[in-house]
Each structure stands twice: as structure tokens, then as C-alpha cells.
PDB file of C-alpha atoms in Angstrom:
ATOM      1  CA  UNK A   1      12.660  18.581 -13.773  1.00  0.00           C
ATOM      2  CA  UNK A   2      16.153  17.785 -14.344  1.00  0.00           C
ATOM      3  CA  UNK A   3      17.415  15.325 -17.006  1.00  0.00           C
ATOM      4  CA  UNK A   4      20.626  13.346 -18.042  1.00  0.00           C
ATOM      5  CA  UNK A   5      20.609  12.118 -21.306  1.00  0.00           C
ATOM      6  CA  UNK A   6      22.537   8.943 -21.453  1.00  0.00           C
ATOM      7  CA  UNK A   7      23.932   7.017 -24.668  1.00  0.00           C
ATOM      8  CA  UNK A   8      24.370   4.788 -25.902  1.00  0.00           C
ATOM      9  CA  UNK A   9      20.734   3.005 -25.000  1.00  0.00           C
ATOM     10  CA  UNK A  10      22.813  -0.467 -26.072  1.00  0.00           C
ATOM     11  CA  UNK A  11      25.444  -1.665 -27.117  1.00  0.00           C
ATOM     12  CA  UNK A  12      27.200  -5.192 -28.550  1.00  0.00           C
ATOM     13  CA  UNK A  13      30.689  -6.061 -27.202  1.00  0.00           C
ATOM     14  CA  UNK A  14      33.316  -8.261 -27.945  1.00  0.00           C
ATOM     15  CA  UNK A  15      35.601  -9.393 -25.473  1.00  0.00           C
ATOM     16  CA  UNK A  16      38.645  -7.114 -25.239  1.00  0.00           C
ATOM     17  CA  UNK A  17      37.101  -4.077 -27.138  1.00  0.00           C
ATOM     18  CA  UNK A  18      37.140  -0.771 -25.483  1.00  0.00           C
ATOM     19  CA  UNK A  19      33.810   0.766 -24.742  1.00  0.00           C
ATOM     20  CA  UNK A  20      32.661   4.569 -23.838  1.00  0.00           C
ATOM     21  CA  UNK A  21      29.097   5.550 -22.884  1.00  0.00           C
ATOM     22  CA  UNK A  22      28.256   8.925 -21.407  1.00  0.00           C
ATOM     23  CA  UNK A  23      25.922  11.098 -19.814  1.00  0.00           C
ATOM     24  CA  UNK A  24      24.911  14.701 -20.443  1.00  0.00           C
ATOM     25  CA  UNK A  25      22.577  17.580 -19.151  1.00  0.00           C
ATOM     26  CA  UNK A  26      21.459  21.097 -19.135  1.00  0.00           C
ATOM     27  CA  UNK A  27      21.872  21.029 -15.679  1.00  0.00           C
ATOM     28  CA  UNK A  28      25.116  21.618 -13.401  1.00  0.00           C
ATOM     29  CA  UNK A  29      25.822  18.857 -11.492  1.00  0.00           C
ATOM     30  CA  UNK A  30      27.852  18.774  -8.172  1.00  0.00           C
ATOM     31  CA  UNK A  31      28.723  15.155  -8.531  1.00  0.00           C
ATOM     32  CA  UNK A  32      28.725  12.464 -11.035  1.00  0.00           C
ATOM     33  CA  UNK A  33      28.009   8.799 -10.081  1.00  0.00           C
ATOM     34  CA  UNK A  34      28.565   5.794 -12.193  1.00  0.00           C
ATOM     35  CA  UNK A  35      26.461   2.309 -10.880  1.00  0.00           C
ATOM     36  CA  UNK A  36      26.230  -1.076 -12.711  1.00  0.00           C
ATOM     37  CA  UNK A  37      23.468  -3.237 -12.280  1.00  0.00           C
ATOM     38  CA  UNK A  38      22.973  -7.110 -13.020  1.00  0.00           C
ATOM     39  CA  UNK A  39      20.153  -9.017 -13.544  1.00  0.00           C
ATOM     40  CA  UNK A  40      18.000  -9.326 -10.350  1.00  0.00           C
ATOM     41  CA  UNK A  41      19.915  -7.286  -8.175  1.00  0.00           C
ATOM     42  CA  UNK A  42      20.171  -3.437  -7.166  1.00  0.00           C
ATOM     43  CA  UNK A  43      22.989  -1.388  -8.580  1.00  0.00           C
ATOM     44  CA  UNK A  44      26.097  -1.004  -7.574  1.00  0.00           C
ATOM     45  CA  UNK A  45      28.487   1.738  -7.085  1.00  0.00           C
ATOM     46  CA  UNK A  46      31.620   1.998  -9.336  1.00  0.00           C
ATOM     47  CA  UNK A  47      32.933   5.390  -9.606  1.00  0.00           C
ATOM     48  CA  UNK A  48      32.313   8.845  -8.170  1.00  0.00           C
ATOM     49  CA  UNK A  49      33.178  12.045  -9.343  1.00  0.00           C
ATOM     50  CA  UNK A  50      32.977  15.255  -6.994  1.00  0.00           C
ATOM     51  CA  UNK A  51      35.002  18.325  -8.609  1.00  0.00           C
ATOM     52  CA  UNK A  52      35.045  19.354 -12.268  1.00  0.00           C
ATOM     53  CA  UNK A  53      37.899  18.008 -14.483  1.00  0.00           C
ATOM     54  CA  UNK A  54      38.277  14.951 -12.063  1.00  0.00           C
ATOM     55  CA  UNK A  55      39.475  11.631 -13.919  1.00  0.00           C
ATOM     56  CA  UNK A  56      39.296   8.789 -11.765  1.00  0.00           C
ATOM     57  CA  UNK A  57      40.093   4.944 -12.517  1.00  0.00           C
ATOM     58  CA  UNK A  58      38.476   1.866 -10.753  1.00  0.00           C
ATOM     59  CA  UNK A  59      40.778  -0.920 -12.365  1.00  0.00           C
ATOM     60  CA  UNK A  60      39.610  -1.249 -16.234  1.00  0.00           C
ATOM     61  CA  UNK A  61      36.827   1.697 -15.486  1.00  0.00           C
ATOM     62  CA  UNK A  62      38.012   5.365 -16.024  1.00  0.00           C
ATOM     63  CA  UNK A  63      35.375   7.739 -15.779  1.00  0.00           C
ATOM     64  CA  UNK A  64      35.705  11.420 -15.426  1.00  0.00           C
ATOM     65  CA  UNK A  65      33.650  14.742 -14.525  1.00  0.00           C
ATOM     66  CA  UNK A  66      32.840  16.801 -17.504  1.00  0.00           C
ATOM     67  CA  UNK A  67      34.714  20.570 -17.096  1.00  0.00           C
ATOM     68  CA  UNK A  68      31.451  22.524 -17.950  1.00  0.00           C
ATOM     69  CA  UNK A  69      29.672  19.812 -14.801  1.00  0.00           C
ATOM     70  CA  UNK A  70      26.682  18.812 -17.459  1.00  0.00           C
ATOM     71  CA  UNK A  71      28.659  15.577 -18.429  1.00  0.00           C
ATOM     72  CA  UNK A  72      30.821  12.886 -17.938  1.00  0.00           C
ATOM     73  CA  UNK A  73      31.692   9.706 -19.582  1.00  0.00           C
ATOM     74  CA  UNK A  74      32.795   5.797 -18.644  1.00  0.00           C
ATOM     75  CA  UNK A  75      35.174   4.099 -20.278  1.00  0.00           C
ATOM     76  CA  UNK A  76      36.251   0.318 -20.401  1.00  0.00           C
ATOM     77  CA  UNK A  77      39.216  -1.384 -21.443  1.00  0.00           C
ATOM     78  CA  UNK A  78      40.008  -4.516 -22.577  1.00  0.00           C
ATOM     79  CA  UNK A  79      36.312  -5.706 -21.759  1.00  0.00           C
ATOM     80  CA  UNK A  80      35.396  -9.099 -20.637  1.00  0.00           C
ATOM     81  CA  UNK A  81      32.032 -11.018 -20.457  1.00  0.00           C
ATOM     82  CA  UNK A  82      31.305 -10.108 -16.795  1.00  0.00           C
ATOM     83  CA  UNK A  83      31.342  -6.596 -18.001  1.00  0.00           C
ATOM     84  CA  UNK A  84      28.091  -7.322 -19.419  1.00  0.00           C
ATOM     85  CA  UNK A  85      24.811  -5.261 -17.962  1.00  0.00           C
ATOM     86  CA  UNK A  86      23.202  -2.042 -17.482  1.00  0.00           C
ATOM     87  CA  UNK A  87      25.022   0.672 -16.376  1.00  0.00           C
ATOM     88  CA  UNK A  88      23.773   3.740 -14.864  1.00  0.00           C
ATOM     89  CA  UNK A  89      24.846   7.690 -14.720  1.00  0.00           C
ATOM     90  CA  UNK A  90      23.649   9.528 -12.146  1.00  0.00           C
ATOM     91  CA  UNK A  91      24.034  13.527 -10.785  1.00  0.00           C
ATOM     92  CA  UNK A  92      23.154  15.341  -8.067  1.00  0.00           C
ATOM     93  CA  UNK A  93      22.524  18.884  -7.139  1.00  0.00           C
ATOM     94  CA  UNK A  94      23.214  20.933  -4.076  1.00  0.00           C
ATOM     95  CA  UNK A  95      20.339  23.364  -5.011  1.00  0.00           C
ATOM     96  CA  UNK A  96      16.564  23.711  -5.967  1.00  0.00           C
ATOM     97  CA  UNK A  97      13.841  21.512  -5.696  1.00  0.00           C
ATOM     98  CA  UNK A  98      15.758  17.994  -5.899  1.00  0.00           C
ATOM     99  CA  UNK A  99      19.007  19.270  -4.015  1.00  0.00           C
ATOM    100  CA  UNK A 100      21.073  16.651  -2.462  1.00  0.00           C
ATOM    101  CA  UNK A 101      19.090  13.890  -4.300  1.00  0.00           C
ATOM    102  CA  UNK A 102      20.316  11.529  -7.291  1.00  0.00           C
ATOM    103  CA  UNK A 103      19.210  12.193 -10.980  1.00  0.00           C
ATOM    104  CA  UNK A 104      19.259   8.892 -13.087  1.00  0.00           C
ATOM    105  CA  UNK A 105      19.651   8.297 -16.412  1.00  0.00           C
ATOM    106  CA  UNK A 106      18.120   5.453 -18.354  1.00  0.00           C
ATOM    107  CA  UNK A 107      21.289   3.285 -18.735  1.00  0.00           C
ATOM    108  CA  UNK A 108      23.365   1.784 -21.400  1.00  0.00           C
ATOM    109  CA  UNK A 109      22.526  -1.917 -21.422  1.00  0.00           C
ATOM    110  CA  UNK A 110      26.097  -3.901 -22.222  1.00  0.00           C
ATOM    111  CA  UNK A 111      25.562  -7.468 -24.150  1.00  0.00           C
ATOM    112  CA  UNK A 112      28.000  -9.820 -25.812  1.00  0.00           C
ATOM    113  CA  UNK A 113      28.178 -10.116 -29.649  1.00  0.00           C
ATOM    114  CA  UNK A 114      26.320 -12.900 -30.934  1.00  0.00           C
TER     115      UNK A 114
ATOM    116  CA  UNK B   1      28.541  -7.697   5.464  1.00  0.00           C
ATOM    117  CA  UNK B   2      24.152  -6.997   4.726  1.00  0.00           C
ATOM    118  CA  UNK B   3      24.450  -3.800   3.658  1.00  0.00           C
ATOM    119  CA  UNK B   4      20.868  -3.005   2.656  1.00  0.00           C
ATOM    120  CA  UNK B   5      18.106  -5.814   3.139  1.00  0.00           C
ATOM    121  CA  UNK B   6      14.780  -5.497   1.000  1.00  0.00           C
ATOM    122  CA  UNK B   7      11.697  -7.811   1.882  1.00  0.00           C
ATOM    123  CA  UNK B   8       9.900  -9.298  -0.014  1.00  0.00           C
ATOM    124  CA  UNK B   9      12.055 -10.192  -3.318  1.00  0.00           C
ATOM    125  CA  UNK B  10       9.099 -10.957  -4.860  1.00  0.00           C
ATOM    126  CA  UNK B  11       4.751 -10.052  -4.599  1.00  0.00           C
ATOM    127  CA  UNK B  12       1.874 -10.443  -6.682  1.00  0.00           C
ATOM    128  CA  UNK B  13      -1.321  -8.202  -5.738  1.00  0.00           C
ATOM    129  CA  UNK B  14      -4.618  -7.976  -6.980  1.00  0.00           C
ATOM    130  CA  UNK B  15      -5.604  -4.195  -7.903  1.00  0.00           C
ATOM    131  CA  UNK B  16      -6.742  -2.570  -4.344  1.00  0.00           C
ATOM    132  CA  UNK B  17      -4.980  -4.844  -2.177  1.00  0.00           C
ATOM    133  CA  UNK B  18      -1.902  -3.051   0.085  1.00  0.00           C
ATOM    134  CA  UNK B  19       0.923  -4.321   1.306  1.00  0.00           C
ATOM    135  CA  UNK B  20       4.372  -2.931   2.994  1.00  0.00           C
ATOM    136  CA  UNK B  21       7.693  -3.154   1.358  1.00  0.00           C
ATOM    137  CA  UNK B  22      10.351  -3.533   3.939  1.00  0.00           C
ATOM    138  CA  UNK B  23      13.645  -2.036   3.884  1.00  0.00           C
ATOM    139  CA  UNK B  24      16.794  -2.014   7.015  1.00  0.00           C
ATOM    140  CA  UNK B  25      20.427  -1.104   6.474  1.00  0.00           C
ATOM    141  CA  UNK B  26      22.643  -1.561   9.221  1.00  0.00           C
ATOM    142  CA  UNK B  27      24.878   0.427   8.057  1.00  0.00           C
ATOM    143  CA  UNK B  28      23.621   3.448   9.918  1.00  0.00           C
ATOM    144  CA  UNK B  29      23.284   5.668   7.343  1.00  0.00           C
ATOM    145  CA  UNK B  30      21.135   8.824   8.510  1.00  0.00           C
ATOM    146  CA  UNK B  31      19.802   9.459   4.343  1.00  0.00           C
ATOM    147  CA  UNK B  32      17.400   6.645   2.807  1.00  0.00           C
ATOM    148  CA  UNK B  33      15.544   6.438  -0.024  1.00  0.00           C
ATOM    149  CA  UNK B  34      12.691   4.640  -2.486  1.00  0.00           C
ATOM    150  CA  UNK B  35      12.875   4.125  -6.111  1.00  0.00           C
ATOM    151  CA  UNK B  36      10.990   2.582  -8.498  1.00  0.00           C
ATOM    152  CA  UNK B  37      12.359   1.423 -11.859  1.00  0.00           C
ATOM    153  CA  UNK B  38      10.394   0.355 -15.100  1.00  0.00           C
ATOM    154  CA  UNK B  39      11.533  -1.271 -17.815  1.00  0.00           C
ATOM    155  CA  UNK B  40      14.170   0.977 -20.061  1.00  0.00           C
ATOM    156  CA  UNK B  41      13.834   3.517 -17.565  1.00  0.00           C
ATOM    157  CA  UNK B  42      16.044   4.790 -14.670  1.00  0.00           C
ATOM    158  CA  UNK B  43      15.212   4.914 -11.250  1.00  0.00           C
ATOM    159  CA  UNK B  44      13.094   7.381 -10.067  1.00  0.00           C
ATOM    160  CA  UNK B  45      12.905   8.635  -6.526  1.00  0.00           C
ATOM    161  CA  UNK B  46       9.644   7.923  -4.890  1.00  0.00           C
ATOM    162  CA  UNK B  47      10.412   9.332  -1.271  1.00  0.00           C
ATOM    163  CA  UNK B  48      13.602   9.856   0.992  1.00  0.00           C
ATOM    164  CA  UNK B  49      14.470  10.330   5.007  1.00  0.00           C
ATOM    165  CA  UNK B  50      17.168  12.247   5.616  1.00  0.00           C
ATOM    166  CA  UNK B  51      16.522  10.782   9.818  1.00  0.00           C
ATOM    167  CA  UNK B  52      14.537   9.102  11.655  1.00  0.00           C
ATOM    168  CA  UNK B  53      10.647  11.338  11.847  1.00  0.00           C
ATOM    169  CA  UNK B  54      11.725  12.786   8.949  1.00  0.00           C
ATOM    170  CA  UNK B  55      10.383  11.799   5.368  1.00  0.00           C
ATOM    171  CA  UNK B  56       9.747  13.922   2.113  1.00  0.00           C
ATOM    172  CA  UNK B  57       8.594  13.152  -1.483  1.00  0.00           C
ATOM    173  CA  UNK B  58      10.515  12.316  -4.659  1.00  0.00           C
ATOM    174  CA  UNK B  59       9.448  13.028  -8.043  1.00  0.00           C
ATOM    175  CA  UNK B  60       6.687  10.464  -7.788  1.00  0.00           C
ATOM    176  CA  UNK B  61       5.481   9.874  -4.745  1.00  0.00           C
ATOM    177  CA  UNK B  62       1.269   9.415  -5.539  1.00  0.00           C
ATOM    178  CA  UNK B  63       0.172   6.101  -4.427  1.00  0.00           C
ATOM    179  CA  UNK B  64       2.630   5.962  -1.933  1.00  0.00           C
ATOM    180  CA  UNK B  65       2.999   6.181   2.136  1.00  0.00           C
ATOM    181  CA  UNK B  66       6.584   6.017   3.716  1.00  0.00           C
ATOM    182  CA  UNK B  67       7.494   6.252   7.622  1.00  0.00           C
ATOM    183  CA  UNK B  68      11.243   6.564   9.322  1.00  0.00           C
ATOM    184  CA  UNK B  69      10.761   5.603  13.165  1.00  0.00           C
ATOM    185  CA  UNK B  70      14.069   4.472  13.356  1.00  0.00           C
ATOM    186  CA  UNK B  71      17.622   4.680  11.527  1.00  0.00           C
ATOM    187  CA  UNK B  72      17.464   1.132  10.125  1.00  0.00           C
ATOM    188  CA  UNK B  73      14.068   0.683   8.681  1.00  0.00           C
ATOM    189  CA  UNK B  74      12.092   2.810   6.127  1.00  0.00           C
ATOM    190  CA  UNK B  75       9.051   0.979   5.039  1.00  0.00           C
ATOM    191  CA  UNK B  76       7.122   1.808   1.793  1.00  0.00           C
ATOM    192  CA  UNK B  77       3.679   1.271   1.768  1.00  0.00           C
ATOM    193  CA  UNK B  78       0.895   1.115  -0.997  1.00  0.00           C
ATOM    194  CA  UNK B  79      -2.312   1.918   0.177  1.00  0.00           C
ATOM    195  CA  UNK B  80      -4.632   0.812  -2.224  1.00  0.00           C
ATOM    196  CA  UNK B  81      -2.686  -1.578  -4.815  1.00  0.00           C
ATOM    197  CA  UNK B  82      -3.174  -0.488  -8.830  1.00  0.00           C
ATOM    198  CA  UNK B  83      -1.627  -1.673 -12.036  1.00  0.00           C
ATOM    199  CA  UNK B  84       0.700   1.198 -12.965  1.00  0.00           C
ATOM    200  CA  UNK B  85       2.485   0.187  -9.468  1.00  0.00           C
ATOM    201  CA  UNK B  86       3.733  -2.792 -11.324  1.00  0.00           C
ATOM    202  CA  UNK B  87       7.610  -2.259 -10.622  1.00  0.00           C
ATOM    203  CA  UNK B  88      11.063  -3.054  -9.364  1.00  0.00           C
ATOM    204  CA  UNK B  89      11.153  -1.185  -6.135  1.00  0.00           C
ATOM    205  CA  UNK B  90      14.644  -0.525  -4.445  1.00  0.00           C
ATOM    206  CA  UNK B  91      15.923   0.624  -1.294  1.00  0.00           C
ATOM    207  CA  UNK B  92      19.023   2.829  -0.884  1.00  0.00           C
ATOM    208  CA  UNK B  93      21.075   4.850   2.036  1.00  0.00           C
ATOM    209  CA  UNK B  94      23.688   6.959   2.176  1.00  0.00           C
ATOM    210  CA  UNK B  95      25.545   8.564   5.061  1.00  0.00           C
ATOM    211  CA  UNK B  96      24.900  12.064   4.296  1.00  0.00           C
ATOM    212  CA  UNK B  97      23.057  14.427   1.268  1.00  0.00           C
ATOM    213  CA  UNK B  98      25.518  14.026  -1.489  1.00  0.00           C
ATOM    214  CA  UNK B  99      27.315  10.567  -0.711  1.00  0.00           C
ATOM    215  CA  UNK B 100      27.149   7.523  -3.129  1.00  0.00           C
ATOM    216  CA  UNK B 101      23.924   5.659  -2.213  1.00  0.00           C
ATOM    217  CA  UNK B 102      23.903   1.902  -1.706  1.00  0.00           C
ATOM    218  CA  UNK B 103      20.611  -0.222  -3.099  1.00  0.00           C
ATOM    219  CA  UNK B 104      19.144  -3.326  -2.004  1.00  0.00           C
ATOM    220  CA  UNK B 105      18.228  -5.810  -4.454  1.00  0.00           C
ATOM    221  CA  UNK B 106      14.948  -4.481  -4.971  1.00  0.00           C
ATOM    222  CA  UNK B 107      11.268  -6.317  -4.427  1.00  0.00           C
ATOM    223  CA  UNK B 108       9.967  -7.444  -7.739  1.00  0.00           C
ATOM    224  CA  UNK B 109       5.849  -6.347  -7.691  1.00  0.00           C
ATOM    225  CA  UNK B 110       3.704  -7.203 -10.287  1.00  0.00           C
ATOM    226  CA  UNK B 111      -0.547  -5.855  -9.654  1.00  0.00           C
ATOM    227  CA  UNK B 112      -2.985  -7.725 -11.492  1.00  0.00           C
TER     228      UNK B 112
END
């Protein structure tokens, strides 16, 4: 089936750094969806992405749809504590076996330098 | 605003019990859907409704029953309880095949 590879798996932050994850595949997605999840609650929805090439900005969150439509990436600015969690890629197809469903990657898990 | 309501937030079973996870969204959203999610994992899609009489698997849907008799509520059932079920379960909808989903805050089930 199909597969996003997302990175980093973790990563350390210090309040105001800038941080990037992102989200790859073999597959051609149709849209890109970015969700961040706290602990003990479901995820929630922070950016979508529907046509190739398409940067979009949700205050300090930027993410954008990868031209080839097997990636895209998140970026944060200026981070702050609340930033930390895990957050999620996800795609979704309008063709084949999972069409119109979401495709989830494993997350990039967001904690606070010791 | 509820959004999307999951019951219970919490369950422990003993292996071979069953139980029903509840899920309504008042949002009336035609599209719903179950996922489970283990540790360091995404979620994975268990089943989805796209209406109400209408239900089809996900990419791991053994162990599972599911049943749409109305737009709000889309139950998930487990039949005969086993230890590989232990999970975080969520609950999503979405008004139409492609739209950004909305989850729940998921029902916490630990089999022993």
C-alpha cells in the first residue's frame, strides 16, 4: 500500500529556533494535510494543501505542496513551548484502492531542549 | 462547539470480552471514519462511511464490526476482545471524500 515517509522521527527545540520536518512518497498525492496532536487528545488540523506548488501560511506555520505531489514540508518560526508535540503529514488519493482516504505518516514528535 | 464526541475515553477488557466504541459528530458530515494508532505509529484507517447504510474497510479492518444507521453516529465494535487490539482508537468526519477530517479525542483501550 501507499507510504509517506516522514522525518524527522524527533526532534529537540529551543524556543525561537526555526524548525522544518517533511513528508515524502512514491506516490502522487492530490492533497497534503498537516495535523498536530497533543497529549491525550485527537489531532488537529493545521494546514491543507490541494494543488501542486501551493505555499500556504497558518500564522508561524508555512507549509507547502511539493511540485512533483510526492512531498511537502512544515515549517515553524520563531517556535515557542506550546509548539511542542507530534505532528502529523498526511495525503490522499483520488484513485485506486484507498482513493479519497487519508495516508498517515508516523509523525515528528516536537520536545523542548533539556 | 462538540465537534466530534468519542465514548468511552478510557476501557480495560479482558481478552474475549466485546464492547462498542461510540462515536457522533454533529457536524453533519456525510464521510466518517475509524483509526487506530499505536505507539510511534500513524493512524491507520480501520473502516469509513461515506453515508448513512454505507460502510467499507480500511487497511485493517480484522477484528472489527462498524454500522452507519444514521449521519451522527458510527459505532465500532470488537467482537471478541484480544491483546493486539490494545490501542488509541479515534473517530473522524469530513464533509465530503477529500476534505480535511476532524478527530475526536480518541478512547484509550488497553486488553489484558
Amino acid at each position: 500500500g501507499q507510504q509517506l515517509n516522514q522525518s524527522p522521527q524527533s526532534m529537540f527545540i529551543q524556543e525561537g529556533e526555526d524548525v522544518s520536518m517533511n513528508c515524502t512518497s512514491s506516490s502522487i498525492f492530490n492533497t497534503w494535510l498537516w495535523y498536530k496532536q497533543d497529549p491525550g487528545e485527537g489531532p488537529v488540523l493545521l494546514i491543507a494543501l490541494y494543488k501542486a506548488g501551493e505555499l500556504t501560511s497558518n500564522g508561524r506555520l508555512t507549509a507547502q505542496f511539493g511540485i512533483t505531489r510526492k512531498d511537502s514540508f512544515l515549517n515553524i518560526s520563531a517556535s515557542i513551548p506550546s509548539d511542542v508535540g507530534i505532528y502529523f503529514c498526511a495525503g490522499q488519493t483520488n484513485y485506486g484502492g484507498s482513493q479519497g482516504n487519508l495516508i498517515f505518516g508516523k509523525g515528528t514528535k516536537l520536545s523542548v531542549k533539556p | 462547539n462538540a465537534g466530534v464526541t468519542q465514548t468511552p475515553k478510557f476501557r480495560i477488557l479482558k481478552i474475549g470480552q466485546s464492547m462498542t466504541l461510540q462515536c457522533t459528530q454533529d457536524m453533519n458530515h456525510n464521510y466518517m471514519y475509524w483509526y487506530r494508532q499505536d505507539p510511534g505509529m500513524g493512524l491507520k484507517l480501520i473502516y469509513y462511511s461515506v453515508g448513512a447504510g454505507i460502510t467499507d474497510k480500511g487497511e485493517v479492518p480484522n477484528g472489527y464490526n462498524v454500522s452507519r444507521s444514521t449521519t451522527e453516529d458510527f459505532p465500532l465494535r470488537l467482537e471478541l476482545a484480544a491483546p493486539s487490539q490494545t490501542s488509541v482508537y479515534f473517530c473522524a468526519s469530513s464533509p465530503a471524500r477529500g476534505q480535511p477530517q476532524h478527530f475526536g479525542d480518541g478512547t484509550r483501550l488497553s486488553i489484558l
